[in-house]
Coordinates of C-alpha atoms in Angstrom, one line a residue:
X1 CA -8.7 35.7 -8.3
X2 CA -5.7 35.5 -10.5
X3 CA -4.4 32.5 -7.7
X4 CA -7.3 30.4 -8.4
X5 CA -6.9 31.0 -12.1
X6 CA -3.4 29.9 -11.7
X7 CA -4.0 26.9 -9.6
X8 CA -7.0 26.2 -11.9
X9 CA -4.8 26.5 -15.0
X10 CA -1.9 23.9 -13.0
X11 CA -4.4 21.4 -12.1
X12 CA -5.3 21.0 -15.5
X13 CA -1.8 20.5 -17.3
X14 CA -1.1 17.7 -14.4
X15 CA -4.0 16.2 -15.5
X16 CA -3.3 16.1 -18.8
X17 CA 0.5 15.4 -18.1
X18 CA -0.7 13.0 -15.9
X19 CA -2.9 11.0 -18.9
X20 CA 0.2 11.1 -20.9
X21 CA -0.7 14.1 -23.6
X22 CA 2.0 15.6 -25.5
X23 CA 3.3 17.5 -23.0
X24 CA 4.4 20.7 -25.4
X25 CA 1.0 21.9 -27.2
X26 CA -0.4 21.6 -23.7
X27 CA 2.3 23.9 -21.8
X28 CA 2.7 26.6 -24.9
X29 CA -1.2 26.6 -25.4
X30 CA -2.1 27.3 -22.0
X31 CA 0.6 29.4 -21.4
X32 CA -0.4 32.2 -24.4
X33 CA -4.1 31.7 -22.8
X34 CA -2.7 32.7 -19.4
X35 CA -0.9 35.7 -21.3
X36 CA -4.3 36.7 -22.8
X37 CA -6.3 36.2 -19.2
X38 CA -3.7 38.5 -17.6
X39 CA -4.3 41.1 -20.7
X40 CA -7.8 41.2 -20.1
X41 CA -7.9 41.5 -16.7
X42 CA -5.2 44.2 -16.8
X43 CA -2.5 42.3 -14.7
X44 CA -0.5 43.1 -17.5
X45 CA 0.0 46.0 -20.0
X46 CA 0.7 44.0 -23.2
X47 CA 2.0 40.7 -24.1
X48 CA 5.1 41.8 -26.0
X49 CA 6.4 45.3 -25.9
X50 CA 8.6 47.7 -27.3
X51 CA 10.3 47.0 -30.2
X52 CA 9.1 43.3 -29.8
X53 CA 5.3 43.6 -30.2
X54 CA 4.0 43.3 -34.1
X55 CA 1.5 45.6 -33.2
X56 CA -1.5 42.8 -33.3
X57 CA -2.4 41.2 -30.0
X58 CA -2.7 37.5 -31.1
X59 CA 0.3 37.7 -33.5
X60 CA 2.4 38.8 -30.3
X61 CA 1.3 35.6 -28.6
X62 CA 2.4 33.3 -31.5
X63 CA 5.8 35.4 -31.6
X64 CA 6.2 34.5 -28.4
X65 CA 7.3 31.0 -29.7
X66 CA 9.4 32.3 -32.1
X67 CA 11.7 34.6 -29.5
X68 CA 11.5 31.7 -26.8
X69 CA 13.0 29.1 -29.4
X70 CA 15.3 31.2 -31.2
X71 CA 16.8 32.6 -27.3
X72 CA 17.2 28.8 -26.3
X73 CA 17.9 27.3 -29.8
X74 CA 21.5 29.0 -29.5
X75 CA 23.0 27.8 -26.2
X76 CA 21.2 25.4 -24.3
X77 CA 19.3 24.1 -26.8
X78 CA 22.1 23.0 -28.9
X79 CA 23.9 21.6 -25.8
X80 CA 21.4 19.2 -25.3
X81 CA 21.3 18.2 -29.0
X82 CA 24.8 17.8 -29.2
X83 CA 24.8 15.6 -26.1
X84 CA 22.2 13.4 -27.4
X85 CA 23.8 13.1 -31.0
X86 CA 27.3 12.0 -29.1
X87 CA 25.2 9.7 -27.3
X88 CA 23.4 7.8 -29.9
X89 CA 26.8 7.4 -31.7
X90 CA 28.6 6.0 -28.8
X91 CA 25.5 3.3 -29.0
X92 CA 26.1 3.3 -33.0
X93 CA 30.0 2.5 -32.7
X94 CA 29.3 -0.1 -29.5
X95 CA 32.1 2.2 -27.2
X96 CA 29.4 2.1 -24.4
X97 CA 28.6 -1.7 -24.5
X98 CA 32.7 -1.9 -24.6
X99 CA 33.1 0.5 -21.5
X100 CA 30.2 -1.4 -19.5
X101 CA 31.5 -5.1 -20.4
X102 CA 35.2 -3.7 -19.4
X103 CA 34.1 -3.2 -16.0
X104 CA 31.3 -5.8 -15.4
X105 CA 34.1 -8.3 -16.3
X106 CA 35.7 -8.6 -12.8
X107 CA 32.8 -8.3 -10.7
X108 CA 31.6 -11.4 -12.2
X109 CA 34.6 -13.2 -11.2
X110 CA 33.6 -12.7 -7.4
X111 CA 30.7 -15.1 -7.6
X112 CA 28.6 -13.5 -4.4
X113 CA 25.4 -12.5 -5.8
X114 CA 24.4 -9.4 -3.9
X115 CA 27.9 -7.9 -3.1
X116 CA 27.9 -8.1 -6.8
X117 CA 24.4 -6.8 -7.4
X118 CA 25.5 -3.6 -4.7
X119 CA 28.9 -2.8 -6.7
X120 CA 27.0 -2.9 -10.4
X121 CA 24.7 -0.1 -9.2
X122 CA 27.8 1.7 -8.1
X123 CA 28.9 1.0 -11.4
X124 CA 26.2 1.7 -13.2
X125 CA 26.1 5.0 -11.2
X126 CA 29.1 6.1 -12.8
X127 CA 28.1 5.5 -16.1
X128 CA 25.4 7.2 -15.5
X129 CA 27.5 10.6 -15.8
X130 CA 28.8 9.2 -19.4
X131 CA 25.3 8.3 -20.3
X132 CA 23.0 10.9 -20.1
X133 CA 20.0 9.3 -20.7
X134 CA 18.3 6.9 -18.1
X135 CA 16.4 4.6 -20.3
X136 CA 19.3 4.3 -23.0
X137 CA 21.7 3.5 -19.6
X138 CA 19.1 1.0 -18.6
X139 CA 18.5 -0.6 -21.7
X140 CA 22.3 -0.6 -22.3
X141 CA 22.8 -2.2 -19.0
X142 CA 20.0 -4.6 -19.8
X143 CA 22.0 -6.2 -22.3
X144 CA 25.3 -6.2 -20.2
X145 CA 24.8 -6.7 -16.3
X146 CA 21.2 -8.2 -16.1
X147 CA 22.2 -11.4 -17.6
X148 CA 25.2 -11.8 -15.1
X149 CA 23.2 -10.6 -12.3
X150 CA 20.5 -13.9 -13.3
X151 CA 23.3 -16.4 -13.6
X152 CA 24.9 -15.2 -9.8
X153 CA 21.3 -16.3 -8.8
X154 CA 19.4 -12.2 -8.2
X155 CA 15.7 -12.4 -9.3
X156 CA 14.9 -11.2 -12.5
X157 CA 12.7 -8.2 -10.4
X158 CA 15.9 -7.6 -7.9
X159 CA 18.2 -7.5 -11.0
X160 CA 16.1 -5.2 -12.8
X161 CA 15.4 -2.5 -9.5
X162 CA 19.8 -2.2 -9.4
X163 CA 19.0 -1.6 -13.2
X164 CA 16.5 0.9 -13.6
X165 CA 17.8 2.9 -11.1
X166 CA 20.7 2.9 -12.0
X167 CA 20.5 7.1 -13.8
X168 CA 19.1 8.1 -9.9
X169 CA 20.5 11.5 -10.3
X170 CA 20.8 13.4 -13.4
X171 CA 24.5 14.7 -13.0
X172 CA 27.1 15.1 -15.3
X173 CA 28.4 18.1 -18.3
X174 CA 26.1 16.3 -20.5
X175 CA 22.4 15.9 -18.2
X176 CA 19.7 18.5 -19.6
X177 CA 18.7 19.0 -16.3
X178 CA 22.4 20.1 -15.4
X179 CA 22.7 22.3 -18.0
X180 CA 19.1 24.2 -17.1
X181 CA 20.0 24.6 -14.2
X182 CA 23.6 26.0 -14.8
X183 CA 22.4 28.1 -17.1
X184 CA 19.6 29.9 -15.0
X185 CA 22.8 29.9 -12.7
X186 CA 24.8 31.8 -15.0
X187 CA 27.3 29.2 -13.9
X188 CA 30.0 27.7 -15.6
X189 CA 28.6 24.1 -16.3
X190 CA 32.4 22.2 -14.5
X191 CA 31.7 24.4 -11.2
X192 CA 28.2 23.1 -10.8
X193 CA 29.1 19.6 -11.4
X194 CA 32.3 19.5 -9.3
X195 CA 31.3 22.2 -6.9
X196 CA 27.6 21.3 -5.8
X197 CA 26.5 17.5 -7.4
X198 CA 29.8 15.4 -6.9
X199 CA 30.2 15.1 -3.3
X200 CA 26.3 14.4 -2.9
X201 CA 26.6 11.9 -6.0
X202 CA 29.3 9.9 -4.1
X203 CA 27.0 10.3 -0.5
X204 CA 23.7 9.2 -2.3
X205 CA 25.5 6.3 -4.6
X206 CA 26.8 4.5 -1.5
X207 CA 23.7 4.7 1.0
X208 CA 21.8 3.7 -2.0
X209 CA 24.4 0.7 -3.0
X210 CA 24.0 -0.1 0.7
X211 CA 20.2 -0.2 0.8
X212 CA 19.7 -2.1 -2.4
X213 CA 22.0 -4.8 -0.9
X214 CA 19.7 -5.0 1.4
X215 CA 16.5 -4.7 0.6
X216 CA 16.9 -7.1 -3.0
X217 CA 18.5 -9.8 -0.5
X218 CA 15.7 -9.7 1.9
X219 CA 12.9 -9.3 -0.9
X220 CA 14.5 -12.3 -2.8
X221 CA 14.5 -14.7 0.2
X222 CA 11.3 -13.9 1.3
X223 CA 9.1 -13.8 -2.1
X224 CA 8.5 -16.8 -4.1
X225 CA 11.3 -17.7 -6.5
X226 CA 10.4 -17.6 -10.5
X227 CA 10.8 -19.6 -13.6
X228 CA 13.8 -17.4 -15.1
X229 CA 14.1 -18.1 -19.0
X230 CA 17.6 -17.9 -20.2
X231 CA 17.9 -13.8 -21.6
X232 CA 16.7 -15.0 -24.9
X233 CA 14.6 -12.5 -25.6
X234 CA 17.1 -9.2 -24.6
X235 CA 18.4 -8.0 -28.0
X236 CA 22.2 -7.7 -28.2
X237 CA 23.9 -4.3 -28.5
X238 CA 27.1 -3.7 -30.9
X239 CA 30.2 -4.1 -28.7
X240 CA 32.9 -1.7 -30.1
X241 CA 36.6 -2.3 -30.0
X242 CA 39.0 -2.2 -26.6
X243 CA 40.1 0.9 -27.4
X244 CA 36.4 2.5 -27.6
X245 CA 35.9 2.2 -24.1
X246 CA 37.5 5.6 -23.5
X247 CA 35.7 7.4 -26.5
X248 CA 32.0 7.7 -23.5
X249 CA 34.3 9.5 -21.0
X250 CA 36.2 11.9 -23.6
X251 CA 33.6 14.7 -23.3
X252 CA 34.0 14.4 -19.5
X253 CA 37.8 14.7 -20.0
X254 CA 37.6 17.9 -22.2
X255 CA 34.6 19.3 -20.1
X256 CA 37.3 19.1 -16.4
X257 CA 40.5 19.4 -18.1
X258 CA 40.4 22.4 -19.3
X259 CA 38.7 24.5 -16.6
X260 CA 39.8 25.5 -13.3
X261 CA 40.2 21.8 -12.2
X262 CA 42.6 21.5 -15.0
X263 CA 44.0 23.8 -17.8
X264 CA 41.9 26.8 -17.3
X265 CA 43.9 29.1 -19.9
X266 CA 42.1 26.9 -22.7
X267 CA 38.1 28.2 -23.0
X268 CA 36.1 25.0 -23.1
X269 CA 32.4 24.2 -23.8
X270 CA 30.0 21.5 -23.2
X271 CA 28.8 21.4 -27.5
X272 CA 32.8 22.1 -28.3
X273 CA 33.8 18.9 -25.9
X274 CA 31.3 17.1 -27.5
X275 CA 32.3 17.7 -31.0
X276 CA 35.6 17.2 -30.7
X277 CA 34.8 13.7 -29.4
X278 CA 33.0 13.4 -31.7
X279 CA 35.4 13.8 -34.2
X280 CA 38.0 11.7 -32.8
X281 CA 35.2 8.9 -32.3
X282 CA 35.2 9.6 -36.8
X283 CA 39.0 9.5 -37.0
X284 CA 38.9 5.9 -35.1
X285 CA 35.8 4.4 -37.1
X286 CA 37.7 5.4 -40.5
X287 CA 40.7 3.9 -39.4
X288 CA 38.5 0.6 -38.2
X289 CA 36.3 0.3 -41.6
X290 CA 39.1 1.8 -43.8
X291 CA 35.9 3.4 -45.5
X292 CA 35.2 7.2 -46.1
X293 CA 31.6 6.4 -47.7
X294 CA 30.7 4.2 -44.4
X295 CA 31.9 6.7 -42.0
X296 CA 30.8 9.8 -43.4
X297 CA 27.4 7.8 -43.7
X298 CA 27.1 7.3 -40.1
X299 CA 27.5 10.9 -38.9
X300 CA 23.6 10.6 -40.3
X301 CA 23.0 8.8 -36.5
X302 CA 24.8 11.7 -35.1
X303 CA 22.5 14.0 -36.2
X304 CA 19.5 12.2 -36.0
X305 CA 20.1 11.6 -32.4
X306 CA 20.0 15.7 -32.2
X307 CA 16.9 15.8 -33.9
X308 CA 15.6 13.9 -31.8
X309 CA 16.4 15.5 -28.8
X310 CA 15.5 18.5 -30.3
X311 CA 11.5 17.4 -30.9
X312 CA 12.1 16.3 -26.8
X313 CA 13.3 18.3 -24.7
X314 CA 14.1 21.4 -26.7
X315 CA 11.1 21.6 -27.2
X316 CA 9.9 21.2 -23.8
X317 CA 12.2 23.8 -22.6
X318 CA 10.2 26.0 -24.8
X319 CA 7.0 25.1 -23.7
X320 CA 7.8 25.2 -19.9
X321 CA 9.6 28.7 -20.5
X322 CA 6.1 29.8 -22.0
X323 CA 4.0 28.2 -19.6
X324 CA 6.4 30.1 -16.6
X325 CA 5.8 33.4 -18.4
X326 CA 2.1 32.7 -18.1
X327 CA 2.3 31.9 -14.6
X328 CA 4.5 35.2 -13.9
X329 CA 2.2 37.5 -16.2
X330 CA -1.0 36.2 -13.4
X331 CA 1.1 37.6 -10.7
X332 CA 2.3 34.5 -9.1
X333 CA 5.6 35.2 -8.0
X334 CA 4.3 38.2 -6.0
X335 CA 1.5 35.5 -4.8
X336 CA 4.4 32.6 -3.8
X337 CA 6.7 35.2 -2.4
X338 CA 3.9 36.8 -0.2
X339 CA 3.2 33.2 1.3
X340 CA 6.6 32.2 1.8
X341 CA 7.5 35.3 4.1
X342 CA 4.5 34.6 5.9
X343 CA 5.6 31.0 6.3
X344 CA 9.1 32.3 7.3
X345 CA 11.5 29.7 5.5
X346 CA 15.0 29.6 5.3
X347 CA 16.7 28.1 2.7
X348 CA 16.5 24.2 4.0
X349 CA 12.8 24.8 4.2
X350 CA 12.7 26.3 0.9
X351 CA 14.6 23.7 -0.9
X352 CA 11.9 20.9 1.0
X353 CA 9.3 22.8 -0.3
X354 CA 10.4 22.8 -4.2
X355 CA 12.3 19.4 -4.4
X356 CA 8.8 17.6 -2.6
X357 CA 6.9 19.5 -5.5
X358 CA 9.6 18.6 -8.0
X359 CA 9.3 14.5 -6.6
X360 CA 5.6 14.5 -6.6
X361 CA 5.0 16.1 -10.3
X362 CA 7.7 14.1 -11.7
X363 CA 6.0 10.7 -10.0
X364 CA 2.5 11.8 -11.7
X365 CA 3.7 12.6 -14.9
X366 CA 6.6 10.0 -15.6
X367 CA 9.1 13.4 -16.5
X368 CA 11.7 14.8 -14.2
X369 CA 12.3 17.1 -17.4
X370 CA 8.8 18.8 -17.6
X371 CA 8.4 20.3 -14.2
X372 CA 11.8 21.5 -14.1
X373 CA 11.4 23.0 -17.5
X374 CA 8.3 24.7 -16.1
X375 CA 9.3 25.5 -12.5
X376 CA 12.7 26.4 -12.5
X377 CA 13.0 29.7 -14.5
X378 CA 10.5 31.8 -11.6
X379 CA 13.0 30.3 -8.8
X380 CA 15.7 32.6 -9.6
X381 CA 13.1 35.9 -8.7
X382 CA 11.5 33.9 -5.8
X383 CA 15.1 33.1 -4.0
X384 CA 16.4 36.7 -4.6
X385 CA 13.4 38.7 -2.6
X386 CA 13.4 36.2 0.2
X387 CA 17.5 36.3 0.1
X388 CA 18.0 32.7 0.1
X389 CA 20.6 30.5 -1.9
X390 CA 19.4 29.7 -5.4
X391 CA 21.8 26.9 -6.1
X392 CA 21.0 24.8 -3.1
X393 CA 17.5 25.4 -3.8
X394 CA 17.8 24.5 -7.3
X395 CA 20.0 21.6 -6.2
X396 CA 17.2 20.2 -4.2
X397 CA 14.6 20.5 -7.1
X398 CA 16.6 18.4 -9.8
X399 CA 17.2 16.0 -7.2
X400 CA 13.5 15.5 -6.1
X401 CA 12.7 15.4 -10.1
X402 CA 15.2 13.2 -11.1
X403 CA 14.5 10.8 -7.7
X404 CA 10.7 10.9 -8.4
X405 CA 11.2 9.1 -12.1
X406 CA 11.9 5.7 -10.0
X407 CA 9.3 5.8 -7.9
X408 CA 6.8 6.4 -11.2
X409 CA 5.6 2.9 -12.9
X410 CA 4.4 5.0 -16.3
X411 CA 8.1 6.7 -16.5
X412 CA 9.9 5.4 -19.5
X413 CA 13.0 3.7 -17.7
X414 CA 10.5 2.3 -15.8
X415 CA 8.4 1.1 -18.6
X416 CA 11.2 0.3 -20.6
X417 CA 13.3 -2.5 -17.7
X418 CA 10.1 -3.7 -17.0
X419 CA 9.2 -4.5 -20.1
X420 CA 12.7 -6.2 -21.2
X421 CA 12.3 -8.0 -17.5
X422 CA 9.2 -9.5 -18.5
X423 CA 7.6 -7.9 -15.4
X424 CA 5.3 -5.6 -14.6
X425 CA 5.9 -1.9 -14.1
X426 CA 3.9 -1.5 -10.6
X427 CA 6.2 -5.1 -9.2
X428 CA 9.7 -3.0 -10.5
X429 CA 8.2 -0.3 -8.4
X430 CA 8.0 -2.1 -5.1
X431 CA 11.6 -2.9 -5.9
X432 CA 12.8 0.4 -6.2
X433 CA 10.5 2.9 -3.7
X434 CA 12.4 1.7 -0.5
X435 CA 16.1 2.3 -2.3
X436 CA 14.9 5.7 -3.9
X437 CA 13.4 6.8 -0.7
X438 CA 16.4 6.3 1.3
X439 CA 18.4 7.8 -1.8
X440 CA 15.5 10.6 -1.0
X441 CA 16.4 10.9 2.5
X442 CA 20.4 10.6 1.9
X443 CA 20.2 13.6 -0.8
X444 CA 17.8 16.2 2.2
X445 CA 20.5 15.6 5.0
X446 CA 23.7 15.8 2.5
X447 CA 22.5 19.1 1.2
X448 CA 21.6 20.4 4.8
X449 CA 25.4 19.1 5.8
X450 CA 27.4 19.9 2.8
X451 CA 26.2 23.2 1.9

């Protein structure tokens, strides 16, 4: 009974997700009424206890909010803030337009259309770690590559595929998916990056380079050719001083070198790393506008971009940490663990299992951050009673999430290039399912050989 209830409870929230609700009220609200099903059904004793419980049923169901935020609120949370805020002042001061035009430069200068196309992906691959974000890489890149890509002679619908695809796997120090999962890890943030996604990153960024060289060429040649206005209508971003290109990879500098890759007698952080780059990135804009009142006025974007961030996916970490405690409260672990020793999997078949799940519910609702907000925190129990590897697992999951954003046409990156293309969402999409599939593909075998 309490399976159907669960399943009953899921189907509903994709639904919702699905319709493009406000993804937070629904997973906190049905996770408290999942807490209250499994109370009076007597799956569980009480919804808070101890020394937590207020003593009143329904005010221990709205403190659950209250203890979920102010657990998260003080590590991961304000990682992810502190990311954003860094993120939306690199945009402010123009270092990430500098960075991008720095590099775009010489692959202009080869004048061969789709060798060029290939390389920008790699390109824009590697920013990609800098650049947390995918539609503020894509929109970024917008304004940078797509016009060059255009004048070489790619479609505008080719051009914008190598674009939006550009974020295909959330890795980096500064990803929120990263720093979930390294956190559920208990992992320092450095291993997991340089340990378990770089080598894979490197694997899927070349197949997929490879594929979209191919597959733009052949689609270009063999649709009709448009009308391509000139990129009036793409807004120009601020393009910082030469210098500013290195202020992007600064947190990536702090984050290696001083860890076991570097200096590891120095402790280092993912929010210190970012503050301190941040505060160099204040010293260089001072000594730009020679102006205290200017500078210290445009910390305000700093913060604002962690607002922001927190009203996103702060927030949705709370929701989906609510919404897992309802799920575990109806007994579902037990449930999951019972059918996956009948099924006998090993870790390769676990990892199918989950990252599928993780491709599919990010595809329906346009979020690679949702399910893996929801999903992620009961992986750690289910891995440990079937004695399987939780990173690879896990590894597999973010992957299939991060993947099944490009081959959604109501995601925002999606939405977003297709919109600034002048194209529609669903024609970007048959652009960028056969790359993203064999991306897919590329990421399942690595894992199984790597690890």
């Amino acid at each position: 009974m309490n399976i159907v209830i669960c399943l009953v409870i899921i189907a509903i929230t994709g639904f919702l997700l699905m319709k493009r609700y406000q993804p937070q009220p629904i997973l906190i609200g049905l996770g408290i009424l999942m807490m209250f099903i499994a109370y009076e059904a007597s799956w569980i004793d009480a919804i808070l206890v101890g020394d937590q419980s207020t003593g009143v049923l329904i005010f221990d169901a709205m403190d659950i909010v209250r203890i979920t935020t102010s657990n998260n609120i003080v590590n991961l949370g304000l990682m992810i803030m502190t990311c954003a805020g860094y993120a939306k002042y690199m945009e402010h001061i123009g270092a990430g337009t500098r960075l991008a035009h720095t590099f775009i430069r010489p692959l202009y200068r080869l004048n061969r259309p789709y060798i060029v196309l290939a390389l920008m992906f790699l390109l824009n691959m590697g920013l990609s770690i800098c650049v947390p974000n995918p539609l503020s890489l894509a929109l970024l890149m917008m304004v940078t590559m797509y016009p060059v890509l255009l004048r070489l002679g790619v479609s505008p619908v080719g051009a914008a595929a190598v674009i939006a695809t550009g974020h295909l796997m959330d890795v980096g120090p500064g990803a929120v998916s990263t720093l979930l999962i390294a956190k559920t890890l208990n992992m320092p943030v450095p291993n997991y990056f340089v340990g378990y996604q770089l080598r894979l990153y490197f694997l899927v960024a070349i197949v997929t380079a490879i594929a979209h060289f191919f597959w733009q060429k052949y689609r270009d040649r063999v649709e009709e050719p448009k009308v391509i206005d000139a990129c009036e209508s793409i807004p120009e971003a601020p393009i910082g001083p030469k210098p500013y290109m290195i202020f992007p990879l600064l947190p990536l500098c702090f984050i290696l070198g001083f860890s076991q890759y570097g200096f590891p007698g120095v402790k280092m952080n993912v929010t210190l790393a970012m503050m301190l780059a941040f505060g160099i990135a204040l010293l260089a804009e001072l000594i730009r506008h020679r102006n205290l009142r200017t500078v210290l006025k445009s910390t305000t974007i700093f913060f604002e971009g962690m607002g922001n961030q927190f009203s996103y996916a702060v927030t949705l970490i709370i929701g989906g940490q609510i919404f897992a405690q309802g799920l575990v409260s109806l007994g579902i672990i037990e449930s999951l663990l019972g059918a996956l020793q009948t099924l006998s999997l090993n870790s390769i078949g676990l990892t199918s299992v989950l990252g599928g799940g993780m491709l599919g519910l990010s595809m329906v609702t346009g979020s690679n951050v949702a399910p893996l907000f929801t999903l992620v925190p009961l992986v750690p129990n289910i891995v440990a009673h079937l004695g399987l590897d939780p990173i690879t697992t896990m590894l597999g999951m973010q992957n299939g999430a991060s993947l099944g954003l490009f081959l959604s046409p109501i995601s925002p990156v999606m939405v977003g290039v297709a919109g600034v293309a002048h194209i529609k969402s669903v024609d970007l999409l048959k652009r960028t399912a056969v790359p993203v599939l064999v991306a897919l593909l590329t990421s399942c075998v690595g894992i199984c050989l790597l690890y």
